[in-house]
Tab-separated table of C-alpha atoms and ligand atoms in Angstrom:
chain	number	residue	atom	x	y	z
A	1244	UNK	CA	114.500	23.298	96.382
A	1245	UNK	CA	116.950	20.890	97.835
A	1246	UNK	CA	115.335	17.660	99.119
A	1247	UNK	CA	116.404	14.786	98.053
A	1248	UNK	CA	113.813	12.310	97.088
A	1249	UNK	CA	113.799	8.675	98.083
A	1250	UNK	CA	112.429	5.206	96.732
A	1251	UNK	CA	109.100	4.643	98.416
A	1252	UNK	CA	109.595	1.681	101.189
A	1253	UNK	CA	107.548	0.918	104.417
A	1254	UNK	CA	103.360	1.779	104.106
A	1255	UNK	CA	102.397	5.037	101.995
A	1256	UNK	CA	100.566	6.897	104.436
A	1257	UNK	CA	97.529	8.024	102.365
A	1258	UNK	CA	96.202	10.908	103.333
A	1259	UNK	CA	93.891	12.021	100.770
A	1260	UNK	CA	90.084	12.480	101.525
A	1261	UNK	CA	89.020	10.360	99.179
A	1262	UNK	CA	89.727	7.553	97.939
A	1263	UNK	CA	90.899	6.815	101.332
A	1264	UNK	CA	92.946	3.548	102.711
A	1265	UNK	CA	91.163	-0.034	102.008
A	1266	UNK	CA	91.778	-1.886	104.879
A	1267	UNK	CA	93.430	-5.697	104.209
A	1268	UNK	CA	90.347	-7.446	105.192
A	1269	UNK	CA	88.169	-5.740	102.120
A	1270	UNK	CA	91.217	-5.998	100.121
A	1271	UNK	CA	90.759	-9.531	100.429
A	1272	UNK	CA	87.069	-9.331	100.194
A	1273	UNK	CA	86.696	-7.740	97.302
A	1274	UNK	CA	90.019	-10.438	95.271
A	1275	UNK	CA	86.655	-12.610	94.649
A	1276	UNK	CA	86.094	-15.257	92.170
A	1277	UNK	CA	83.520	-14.384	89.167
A	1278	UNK	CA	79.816	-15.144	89.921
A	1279	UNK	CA	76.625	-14.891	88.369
A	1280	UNK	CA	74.767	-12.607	90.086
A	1281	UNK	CA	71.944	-14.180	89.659
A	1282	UNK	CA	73.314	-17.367	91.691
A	1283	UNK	CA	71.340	-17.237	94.790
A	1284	UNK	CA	74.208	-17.282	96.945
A	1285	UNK	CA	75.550	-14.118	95.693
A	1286	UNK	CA	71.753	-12.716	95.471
A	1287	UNK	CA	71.753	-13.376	99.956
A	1288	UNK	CA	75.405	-11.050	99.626
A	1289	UNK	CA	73.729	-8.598	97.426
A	1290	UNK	CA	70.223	-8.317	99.799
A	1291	UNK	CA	72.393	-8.019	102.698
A	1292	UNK	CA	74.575	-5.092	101.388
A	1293	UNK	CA	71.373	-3.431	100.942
A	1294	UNK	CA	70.396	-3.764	104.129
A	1295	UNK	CA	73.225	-2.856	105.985
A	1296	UNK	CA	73.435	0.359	103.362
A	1297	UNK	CA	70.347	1.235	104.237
A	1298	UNK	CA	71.721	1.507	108.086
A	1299	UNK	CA	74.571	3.198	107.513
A	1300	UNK	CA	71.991	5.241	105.469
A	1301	UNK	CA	69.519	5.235	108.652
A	1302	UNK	CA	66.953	5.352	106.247
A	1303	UNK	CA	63.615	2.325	105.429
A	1304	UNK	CA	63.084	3.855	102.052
A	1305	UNK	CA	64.537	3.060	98.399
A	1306	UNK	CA	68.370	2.937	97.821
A	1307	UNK	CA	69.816	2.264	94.050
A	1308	UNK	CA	73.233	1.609	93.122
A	1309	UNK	CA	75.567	2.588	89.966
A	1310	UNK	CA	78.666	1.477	88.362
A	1311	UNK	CA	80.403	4.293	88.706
A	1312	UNK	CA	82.159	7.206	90.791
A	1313	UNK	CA	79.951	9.600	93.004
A	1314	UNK	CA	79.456	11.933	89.648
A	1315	UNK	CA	77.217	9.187	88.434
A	1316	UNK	CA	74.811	8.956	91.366
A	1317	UNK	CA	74.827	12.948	90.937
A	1318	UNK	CA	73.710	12.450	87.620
A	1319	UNK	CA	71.287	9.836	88.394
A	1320	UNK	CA	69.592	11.459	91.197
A	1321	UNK	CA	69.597	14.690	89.119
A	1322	UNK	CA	67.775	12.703	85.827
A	1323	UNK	CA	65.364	10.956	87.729
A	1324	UNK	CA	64.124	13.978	89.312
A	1325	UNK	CA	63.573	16.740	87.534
A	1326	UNK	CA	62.539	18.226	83.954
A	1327	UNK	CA	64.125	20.514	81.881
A	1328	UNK	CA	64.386	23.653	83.115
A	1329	UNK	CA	63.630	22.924	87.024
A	1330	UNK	CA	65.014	25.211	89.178
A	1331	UNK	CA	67.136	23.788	91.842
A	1332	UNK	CA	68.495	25.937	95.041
A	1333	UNK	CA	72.223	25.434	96.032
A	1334	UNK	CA	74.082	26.523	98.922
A	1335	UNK	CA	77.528	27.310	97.957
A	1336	UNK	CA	80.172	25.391	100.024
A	1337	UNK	CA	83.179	25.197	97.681
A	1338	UNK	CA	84.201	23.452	94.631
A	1339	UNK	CA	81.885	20.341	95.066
A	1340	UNK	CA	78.800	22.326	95.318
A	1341	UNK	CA	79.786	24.448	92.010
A	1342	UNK	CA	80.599	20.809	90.509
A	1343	UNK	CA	77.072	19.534	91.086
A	1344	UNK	CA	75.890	22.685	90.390
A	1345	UNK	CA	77.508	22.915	86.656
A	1346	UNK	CA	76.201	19.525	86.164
A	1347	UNK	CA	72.612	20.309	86.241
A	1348	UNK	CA	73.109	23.024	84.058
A	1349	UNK	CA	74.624	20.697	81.707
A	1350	UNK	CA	71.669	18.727	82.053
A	1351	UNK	CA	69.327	21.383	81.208
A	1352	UNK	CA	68.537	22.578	84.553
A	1353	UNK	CA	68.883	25.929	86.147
A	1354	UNK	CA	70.251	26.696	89.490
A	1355	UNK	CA	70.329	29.326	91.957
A	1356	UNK	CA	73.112	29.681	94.651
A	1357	UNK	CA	72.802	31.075	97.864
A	1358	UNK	CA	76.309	32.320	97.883
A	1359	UNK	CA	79.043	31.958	101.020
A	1360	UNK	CA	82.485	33.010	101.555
A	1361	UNK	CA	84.277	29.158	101.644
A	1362	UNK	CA	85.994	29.696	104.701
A	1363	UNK	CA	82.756	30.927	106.765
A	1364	UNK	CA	80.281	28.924	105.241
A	1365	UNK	CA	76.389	29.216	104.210
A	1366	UNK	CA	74.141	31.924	106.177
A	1367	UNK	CA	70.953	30.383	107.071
A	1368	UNK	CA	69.173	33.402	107.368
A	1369	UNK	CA	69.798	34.323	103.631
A	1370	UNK	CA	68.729	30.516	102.583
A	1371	UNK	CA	65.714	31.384	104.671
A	1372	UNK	CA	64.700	34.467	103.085
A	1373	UNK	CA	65.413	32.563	99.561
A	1374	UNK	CA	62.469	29.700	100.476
A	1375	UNK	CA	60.294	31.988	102.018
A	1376	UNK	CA	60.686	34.874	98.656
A	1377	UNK	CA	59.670	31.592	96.515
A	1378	UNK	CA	56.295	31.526	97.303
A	1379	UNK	CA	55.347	30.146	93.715
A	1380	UNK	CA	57.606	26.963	94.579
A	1381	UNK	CA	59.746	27.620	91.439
A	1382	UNK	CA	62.206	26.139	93.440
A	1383	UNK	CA	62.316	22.194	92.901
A	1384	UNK	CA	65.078	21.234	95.417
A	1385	UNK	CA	67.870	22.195	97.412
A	1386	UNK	CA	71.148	20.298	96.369
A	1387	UNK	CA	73.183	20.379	99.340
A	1388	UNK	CA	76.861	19.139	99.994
A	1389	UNK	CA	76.851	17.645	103.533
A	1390	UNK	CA	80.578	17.989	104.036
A	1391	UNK	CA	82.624	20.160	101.541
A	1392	UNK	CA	85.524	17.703	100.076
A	1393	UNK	CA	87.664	21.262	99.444
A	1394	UNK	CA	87.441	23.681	102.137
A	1395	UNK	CA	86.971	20.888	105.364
A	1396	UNK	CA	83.355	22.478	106.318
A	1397	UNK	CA	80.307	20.731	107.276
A	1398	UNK	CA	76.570	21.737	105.991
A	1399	UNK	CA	74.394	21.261	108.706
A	1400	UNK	CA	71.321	19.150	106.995
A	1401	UNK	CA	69.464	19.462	110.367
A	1402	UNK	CA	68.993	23.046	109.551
A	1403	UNK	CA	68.466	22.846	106.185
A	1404	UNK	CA	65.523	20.566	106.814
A	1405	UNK	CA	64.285	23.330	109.562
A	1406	UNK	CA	64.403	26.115	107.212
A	1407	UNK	CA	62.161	24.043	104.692
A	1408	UNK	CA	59.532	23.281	107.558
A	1409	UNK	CA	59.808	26.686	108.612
A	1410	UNK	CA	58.981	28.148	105.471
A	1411	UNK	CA	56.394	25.523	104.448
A	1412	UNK	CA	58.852	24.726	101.283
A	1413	UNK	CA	58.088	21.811	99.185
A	1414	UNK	CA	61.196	21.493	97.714
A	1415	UNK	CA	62.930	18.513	97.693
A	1416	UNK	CA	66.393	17.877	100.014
A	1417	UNK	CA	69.123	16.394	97.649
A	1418	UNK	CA	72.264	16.020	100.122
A	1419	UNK	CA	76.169	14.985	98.979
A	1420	UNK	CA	76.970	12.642	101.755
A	1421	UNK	CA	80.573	10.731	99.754
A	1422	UNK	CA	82.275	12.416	102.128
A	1423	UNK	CA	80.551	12.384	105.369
A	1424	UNK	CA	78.983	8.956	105.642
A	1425	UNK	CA	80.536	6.381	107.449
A	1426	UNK	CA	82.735	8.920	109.113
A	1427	UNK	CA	80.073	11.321	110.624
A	1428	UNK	CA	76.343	11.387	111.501
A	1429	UNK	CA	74.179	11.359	109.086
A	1430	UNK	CA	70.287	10.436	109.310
A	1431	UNK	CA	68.556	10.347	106.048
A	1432	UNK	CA	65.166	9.290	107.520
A	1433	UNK	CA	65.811	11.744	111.068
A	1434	UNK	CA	66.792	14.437	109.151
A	1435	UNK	CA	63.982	14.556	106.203
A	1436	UNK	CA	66.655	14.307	103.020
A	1437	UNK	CA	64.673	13.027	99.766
A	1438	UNK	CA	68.100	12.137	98.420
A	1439	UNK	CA	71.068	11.128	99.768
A	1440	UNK	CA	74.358	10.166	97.431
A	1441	UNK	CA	77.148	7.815	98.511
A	1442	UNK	CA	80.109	6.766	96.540
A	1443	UNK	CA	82.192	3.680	98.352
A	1444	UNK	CA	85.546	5.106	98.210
A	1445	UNK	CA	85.690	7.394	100.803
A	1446	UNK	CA	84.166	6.344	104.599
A	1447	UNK	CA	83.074	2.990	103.218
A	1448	UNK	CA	86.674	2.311	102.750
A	1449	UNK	CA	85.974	0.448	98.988
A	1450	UNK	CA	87.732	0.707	95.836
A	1451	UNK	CA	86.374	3.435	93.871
A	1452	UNK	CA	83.769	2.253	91.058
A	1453	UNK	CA	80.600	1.911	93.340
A	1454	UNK	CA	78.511	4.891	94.045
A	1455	UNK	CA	74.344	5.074	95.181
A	1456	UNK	CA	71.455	7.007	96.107
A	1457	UNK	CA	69.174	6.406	99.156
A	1458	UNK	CA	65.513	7.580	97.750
A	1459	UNK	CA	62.679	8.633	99.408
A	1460	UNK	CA	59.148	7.964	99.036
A	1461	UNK	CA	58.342	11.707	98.197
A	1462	UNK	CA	61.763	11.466	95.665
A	1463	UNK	CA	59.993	8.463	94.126
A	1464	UNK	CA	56.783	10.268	93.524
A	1465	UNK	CA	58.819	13.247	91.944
A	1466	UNK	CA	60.295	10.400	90.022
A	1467	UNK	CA	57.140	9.512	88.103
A	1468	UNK	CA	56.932	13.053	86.293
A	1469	UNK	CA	60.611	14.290	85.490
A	1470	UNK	CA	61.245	14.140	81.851
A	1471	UNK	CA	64.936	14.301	81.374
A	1472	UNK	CA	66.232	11.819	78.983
A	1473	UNK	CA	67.551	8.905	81.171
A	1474	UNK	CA	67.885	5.384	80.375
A	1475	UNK	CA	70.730	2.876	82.187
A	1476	UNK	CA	70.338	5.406	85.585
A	1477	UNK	CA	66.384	5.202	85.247
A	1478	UNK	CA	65.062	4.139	88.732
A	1479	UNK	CA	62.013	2.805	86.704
A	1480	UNK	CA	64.250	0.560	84.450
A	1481	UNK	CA	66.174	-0.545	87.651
A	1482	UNK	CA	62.861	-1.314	89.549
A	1483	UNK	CA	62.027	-4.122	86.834
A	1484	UNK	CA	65.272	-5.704	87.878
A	1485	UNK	CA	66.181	-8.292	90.607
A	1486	UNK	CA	68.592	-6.571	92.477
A	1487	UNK	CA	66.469	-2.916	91.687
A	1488	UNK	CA	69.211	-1.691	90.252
A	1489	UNK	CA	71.982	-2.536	87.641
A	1490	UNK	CA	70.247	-2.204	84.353
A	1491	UNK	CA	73.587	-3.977	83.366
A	1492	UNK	CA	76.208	-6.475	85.200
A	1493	UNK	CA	76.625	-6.085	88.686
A	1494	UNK	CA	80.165	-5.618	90.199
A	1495	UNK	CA	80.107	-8.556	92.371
A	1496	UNK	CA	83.081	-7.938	94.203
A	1497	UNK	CA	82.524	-4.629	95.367
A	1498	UNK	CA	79.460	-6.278	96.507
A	1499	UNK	CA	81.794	-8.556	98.738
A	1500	UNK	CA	83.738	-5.398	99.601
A	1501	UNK	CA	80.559	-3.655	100.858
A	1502	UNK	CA	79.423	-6.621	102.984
A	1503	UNK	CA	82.877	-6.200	104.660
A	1504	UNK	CA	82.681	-2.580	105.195
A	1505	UNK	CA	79.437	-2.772	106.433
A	1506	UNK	CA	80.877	-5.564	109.226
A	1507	UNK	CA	83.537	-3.705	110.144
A	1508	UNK	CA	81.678	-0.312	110.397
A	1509	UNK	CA	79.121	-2.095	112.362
A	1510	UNK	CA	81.495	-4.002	114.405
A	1511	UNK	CA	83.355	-0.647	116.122
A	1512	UNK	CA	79.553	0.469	116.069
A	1513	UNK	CA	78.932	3.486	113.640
A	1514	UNK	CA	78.517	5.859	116.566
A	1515	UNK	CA	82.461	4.604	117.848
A	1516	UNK	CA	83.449	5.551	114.258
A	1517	UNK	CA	82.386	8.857	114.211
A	1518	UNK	CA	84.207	9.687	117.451
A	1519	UNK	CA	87.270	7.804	116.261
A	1520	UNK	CA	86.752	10.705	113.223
A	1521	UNK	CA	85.867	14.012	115.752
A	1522	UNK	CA	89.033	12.542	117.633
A	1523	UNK	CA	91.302	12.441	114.750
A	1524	UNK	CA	89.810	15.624	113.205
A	1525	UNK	CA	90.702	17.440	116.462
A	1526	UNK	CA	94.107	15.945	116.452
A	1527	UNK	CA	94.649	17.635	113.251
A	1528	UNK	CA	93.149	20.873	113.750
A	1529	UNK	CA	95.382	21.399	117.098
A	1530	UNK	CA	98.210	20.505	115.402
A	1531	UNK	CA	97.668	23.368	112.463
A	1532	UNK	CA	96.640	25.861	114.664
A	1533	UNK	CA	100.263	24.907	116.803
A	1534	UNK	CA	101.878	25.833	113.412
A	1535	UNK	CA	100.349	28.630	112.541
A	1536	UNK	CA	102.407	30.424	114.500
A	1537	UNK	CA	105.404	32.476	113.060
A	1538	UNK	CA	102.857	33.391	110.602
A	1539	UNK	CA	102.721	29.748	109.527
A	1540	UNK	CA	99.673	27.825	107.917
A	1541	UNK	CA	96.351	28.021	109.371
A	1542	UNK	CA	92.823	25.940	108.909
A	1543	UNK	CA	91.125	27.120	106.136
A	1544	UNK	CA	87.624	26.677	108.432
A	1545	UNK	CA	87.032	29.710	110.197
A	1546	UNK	CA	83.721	28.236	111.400
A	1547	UNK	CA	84.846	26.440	114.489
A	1548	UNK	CA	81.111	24.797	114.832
A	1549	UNK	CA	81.141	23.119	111.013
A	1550	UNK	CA	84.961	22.043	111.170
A	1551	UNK	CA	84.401	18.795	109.209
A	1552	UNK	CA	85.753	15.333	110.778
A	1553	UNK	CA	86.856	13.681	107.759
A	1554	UNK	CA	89.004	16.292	105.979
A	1555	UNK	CA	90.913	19.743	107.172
A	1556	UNK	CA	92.227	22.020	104.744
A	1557	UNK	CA	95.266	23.933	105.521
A	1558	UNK	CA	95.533	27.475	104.354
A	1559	UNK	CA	99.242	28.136	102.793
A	1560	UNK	CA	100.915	31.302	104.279
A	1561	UNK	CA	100.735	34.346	101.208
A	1562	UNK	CA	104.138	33.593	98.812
A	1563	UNK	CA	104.084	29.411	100.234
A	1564	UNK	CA	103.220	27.079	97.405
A	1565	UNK	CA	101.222	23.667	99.002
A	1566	UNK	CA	102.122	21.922	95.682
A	1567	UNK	CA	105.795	22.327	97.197
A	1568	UNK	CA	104.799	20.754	100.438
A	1569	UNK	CA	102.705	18.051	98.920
A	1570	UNK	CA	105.641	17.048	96.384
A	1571	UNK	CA	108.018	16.718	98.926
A	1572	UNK	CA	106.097	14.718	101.606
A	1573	UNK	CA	105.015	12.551	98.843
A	1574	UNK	CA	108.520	12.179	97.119
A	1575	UNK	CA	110.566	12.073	100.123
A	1576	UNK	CA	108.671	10.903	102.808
A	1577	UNK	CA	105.509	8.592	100.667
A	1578	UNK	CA	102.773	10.602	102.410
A	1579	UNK	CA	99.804	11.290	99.987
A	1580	UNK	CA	98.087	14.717	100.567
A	1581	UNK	CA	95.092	16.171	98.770
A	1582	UNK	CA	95.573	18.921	96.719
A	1583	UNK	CA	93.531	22.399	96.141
A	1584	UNK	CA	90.422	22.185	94.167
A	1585	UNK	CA	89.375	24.675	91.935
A	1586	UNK	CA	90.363	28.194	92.708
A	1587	UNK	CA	92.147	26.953	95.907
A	1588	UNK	CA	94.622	25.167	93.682
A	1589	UNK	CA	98.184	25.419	95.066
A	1590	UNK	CA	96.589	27.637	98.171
A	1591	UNK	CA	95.523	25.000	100.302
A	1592	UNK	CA	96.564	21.095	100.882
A	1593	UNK	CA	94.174	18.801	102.416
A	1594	UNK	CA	94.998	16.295	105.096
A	1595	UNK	CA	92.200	13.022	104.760
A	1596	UNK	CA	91.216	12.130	108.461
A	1597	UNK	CA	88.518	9.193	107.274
A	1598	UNK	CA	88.069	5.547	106.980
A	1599	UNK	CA	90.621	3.270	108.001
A	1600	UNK	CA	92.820	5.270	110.720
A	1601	UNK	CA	94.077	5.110	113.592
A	1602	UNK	CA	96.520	7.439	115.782
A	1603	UNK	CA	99.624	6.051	114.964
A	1604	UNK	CA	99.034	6.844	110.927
A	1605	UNK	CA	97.494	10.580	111.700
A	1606	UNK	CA	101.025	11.258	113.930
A	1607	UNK	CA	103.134	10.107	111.507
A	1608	UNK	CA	101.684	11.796	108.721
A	1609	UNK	CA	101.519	15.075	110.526
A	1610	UNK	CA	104.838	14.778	111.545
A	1611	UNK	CA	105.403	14.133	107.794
A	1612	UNK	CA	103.741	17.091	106.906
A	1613	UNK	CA	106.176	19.324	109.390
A	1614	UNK	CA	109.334	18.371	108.018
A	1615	UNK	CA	107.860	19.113	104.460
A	1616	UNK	CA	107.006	22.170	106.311
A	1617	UNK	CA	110.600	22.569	106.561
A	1618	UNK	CA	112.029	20.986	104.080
A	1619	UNK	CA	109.627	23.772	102.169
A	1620	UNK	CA	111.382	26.714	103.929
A	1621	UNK	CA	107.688	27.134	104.863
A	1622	UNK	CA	107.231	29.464	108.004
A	1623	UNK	CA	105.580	27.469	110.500
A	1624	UNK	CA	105.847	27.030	114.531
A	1625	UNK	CA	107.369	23.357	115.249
A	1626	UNK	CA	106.528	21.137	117.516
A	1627	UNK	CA	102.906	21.219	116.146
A	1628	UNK	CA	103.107	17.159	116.437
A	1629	UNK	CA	103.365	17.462	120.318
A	1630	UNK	CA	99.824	19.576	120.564
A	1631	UNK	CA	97.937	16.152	118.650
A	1632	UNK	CA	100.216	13.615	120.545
A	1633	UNK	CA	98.498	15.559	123.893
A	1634	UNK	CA	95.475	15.513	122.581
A	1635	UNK	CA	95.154	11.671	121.672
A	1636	UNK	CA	96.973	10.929	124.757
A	1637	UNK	CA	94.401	12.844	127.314
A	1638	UNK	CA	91.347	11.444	124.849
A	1639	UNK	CA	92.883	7.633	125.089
A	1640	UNK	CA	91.878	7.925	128.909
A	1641	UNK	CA	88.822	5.784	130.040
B	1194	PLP	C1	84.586	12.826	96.201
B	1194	PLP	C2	83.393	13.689	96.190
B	1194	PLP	C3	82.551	13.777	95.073
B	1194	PLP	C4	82.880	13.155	93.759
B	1194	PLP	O1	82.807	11.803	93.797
B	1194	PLP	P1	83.607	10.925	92.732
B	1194	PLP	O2	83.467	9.577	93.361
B	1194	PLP	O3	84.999	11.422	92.702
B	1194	PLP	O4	82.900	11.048	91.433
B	1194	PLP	C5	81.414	14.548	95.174
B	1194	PLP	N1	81.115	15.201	96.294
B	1194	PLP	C6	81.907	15.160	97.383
B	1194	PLP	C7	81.519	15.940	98.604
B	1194	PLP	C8	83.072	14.419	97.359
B	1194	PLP	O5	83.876	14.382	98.437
């Protein structure tokens, strides 16, 4: 391949769907001097984070926090649940719900998938029939990923929650939300989840490092009888604490951070920042189909009714490499794309549509992306950068 690459200058265009662009006001949020966080006057930061997590959340119930990536409020939310051998119900959606899935089992757990071609999603009539053949309530909890990070495809929770209530099922609703909230709707309260896990480096627009769990009364009560061996993530431990949570040190300046986010988020008004994402989204997704033309790329979704808002993944035509396409936007023209996860690895590149964007960045990067396209000698229809630039023009309109 002949493309010459160049010394990054100007803004990288970040593209990935997580972690996603921190915008300059957290930046500077978050460059904090050390404090105790005991000192009241961080304690009034720290309560007020909660607080505004809890509406991003829309939940009233218990949230706890973690040092660490969204795999560690997996883990925690898995440990404070459950016993050894619990039986836990997942919907397949891609590579994240495998992930979680392969966790519990490390953990001792078992799991049973209700299986789903990636591109087409869950069947709700097959999840149904799985709840309503349990009628011993062997099944503990569903473990759902609200928006699948690999394949750009939304789990409706709404539905989820109906097919519990349907079928009388006790089980408990565990939803993935790291890459859904703060970009699209999410109720935890409206929609009945037990659990719902955060991490701050995707729509909260943080540094990675920060991840949480809202908890729900009927969570806290299964709380009280799981035996897996837990000890810094033990909600009981945490409870004892001022801040109920932190067994350790607290990361004071993501707390800083967080109080930013949540003023920003708050400030377009959450329900403004989840059209800003639908709008983007839809910018992308006209500009892929446009290409996929000539036999070019194509969305991965074939679900037009659980296309996800925050990320799109783009199906390579057979033969096309989207390691190839990602190297060379990256190298030549410093645009970061995600990559394939798991068996989608070199099949598929993701384009991040969440947190801190705005029209201008999603038309230059997918701009970027067609002269990789290119530059690639990938088969494509051009001029896919004119159907978004319509779009966003006509949806600009008052
Ligand atoms: C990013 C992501 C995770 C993993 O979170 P880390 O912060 O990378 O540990 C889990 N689930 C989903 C849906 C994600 O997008």
């Amino acid at each position: 391949m002949d493309v010459k690459p160049r010394l990054p200058r100007g803004r990288q265009f970040f593209a990935n769907p997580g972690p996603t662009n921190i915008p300059d006001s957290i930046l500077q949020a978050v460059a904090h001097v050390t404090v105790d966080f005991n000192d009241p006057a961080f304690i009034s930061v720290y309560d007020g984070c909660v607080a505004g997590l809890k509406r991003v959340l829309k939940t009233e119930q218990e949230v706890f926090l973690y040092t660490g990536s969204g795999h560690a409020a997996w883990e925690a939310a898995l440990v404070n649940l459950f016993s050894p051998g619990d039986m836990l119900l997942v919907p397949e959606t891609g590579y994240f719900s495998e992930s979680w899935a392969k966790m519990a089992q490390d953990l001792g757990l078992r799991f049973r998938t209700i299986e789903a071609d990636w591109r087409r999603g869950v069947d709700f009539g097959a999840l149904r029939a799985a709840l309503a053949a349990d009628s011993g309530h062997e099944i503990k909890a569903i473990c759902a990923v609200h928006n699948e990070t690999a394949t750009g495809m939304v789990l409706p929770l709404a539905e989820l929650r109906a097919a519990l209530d349907a079928t009388g099922h006790p089980a408990l609703l565990l939803a993935d939300t790291i890459s859904s909230l703060g970009s699209m709707d999410f109720r935890m309260d409206g929609w009945g989840v037990d659990i719902a896990v955060g991490g701050s480096q995707k729509g909260l627009m943080l540094p990675t490092g920060m991840s949480f769990t809202g908890v729900s009364a009927k969570a806290m009560e299964a709380h009280k009888t799981s035996t897996l061996p837990k000890s810094y993530f033990n909600w009981t431990n945490m409870l004892t604490r001022r801040h109920r949570s932190f067994v350790g040190t607290v990361p004071t300046s993501l707390f800083y951070g967080l109080r930013e986010s949540i003023r920003l988020l708050e400030e377009e008004g959450l329900d403004e920042v989840f059209a800003r994402h639908a709008r983007l989204g839809e910018a992308v997704r006209r500009c892929v189909r446009h290409w996929s033309g000539n036999n070019g790329p194509t969305l991965f979704c074939l679900t037009p009714d659980r296309f996800s808002d925050s990320v799109t993944a783009v199906l390579m035509p057979e033969g096309h490499d989207a390691d190839a396409v990602r190297r060379i936007a990256l190298g030549t023209f410093n645009v970061s794309l995600g990559g394939g996860l798991g068996r989608l690895g070199g099949k598929v590149f993701r384009i991040g549509h969440l947190g801190d964007l705005n029209e201008p960045m999603i038309l230059g990067t997918l701009a970027s992306v067609e002269m990789a396209l290119r530059l690639a000698g990938v088969p494509h229809a051009p001029g896919g950068v004119n159907a978004a630039i319509e779009y966003l023009a006509e949806a600009a309109r008052a």
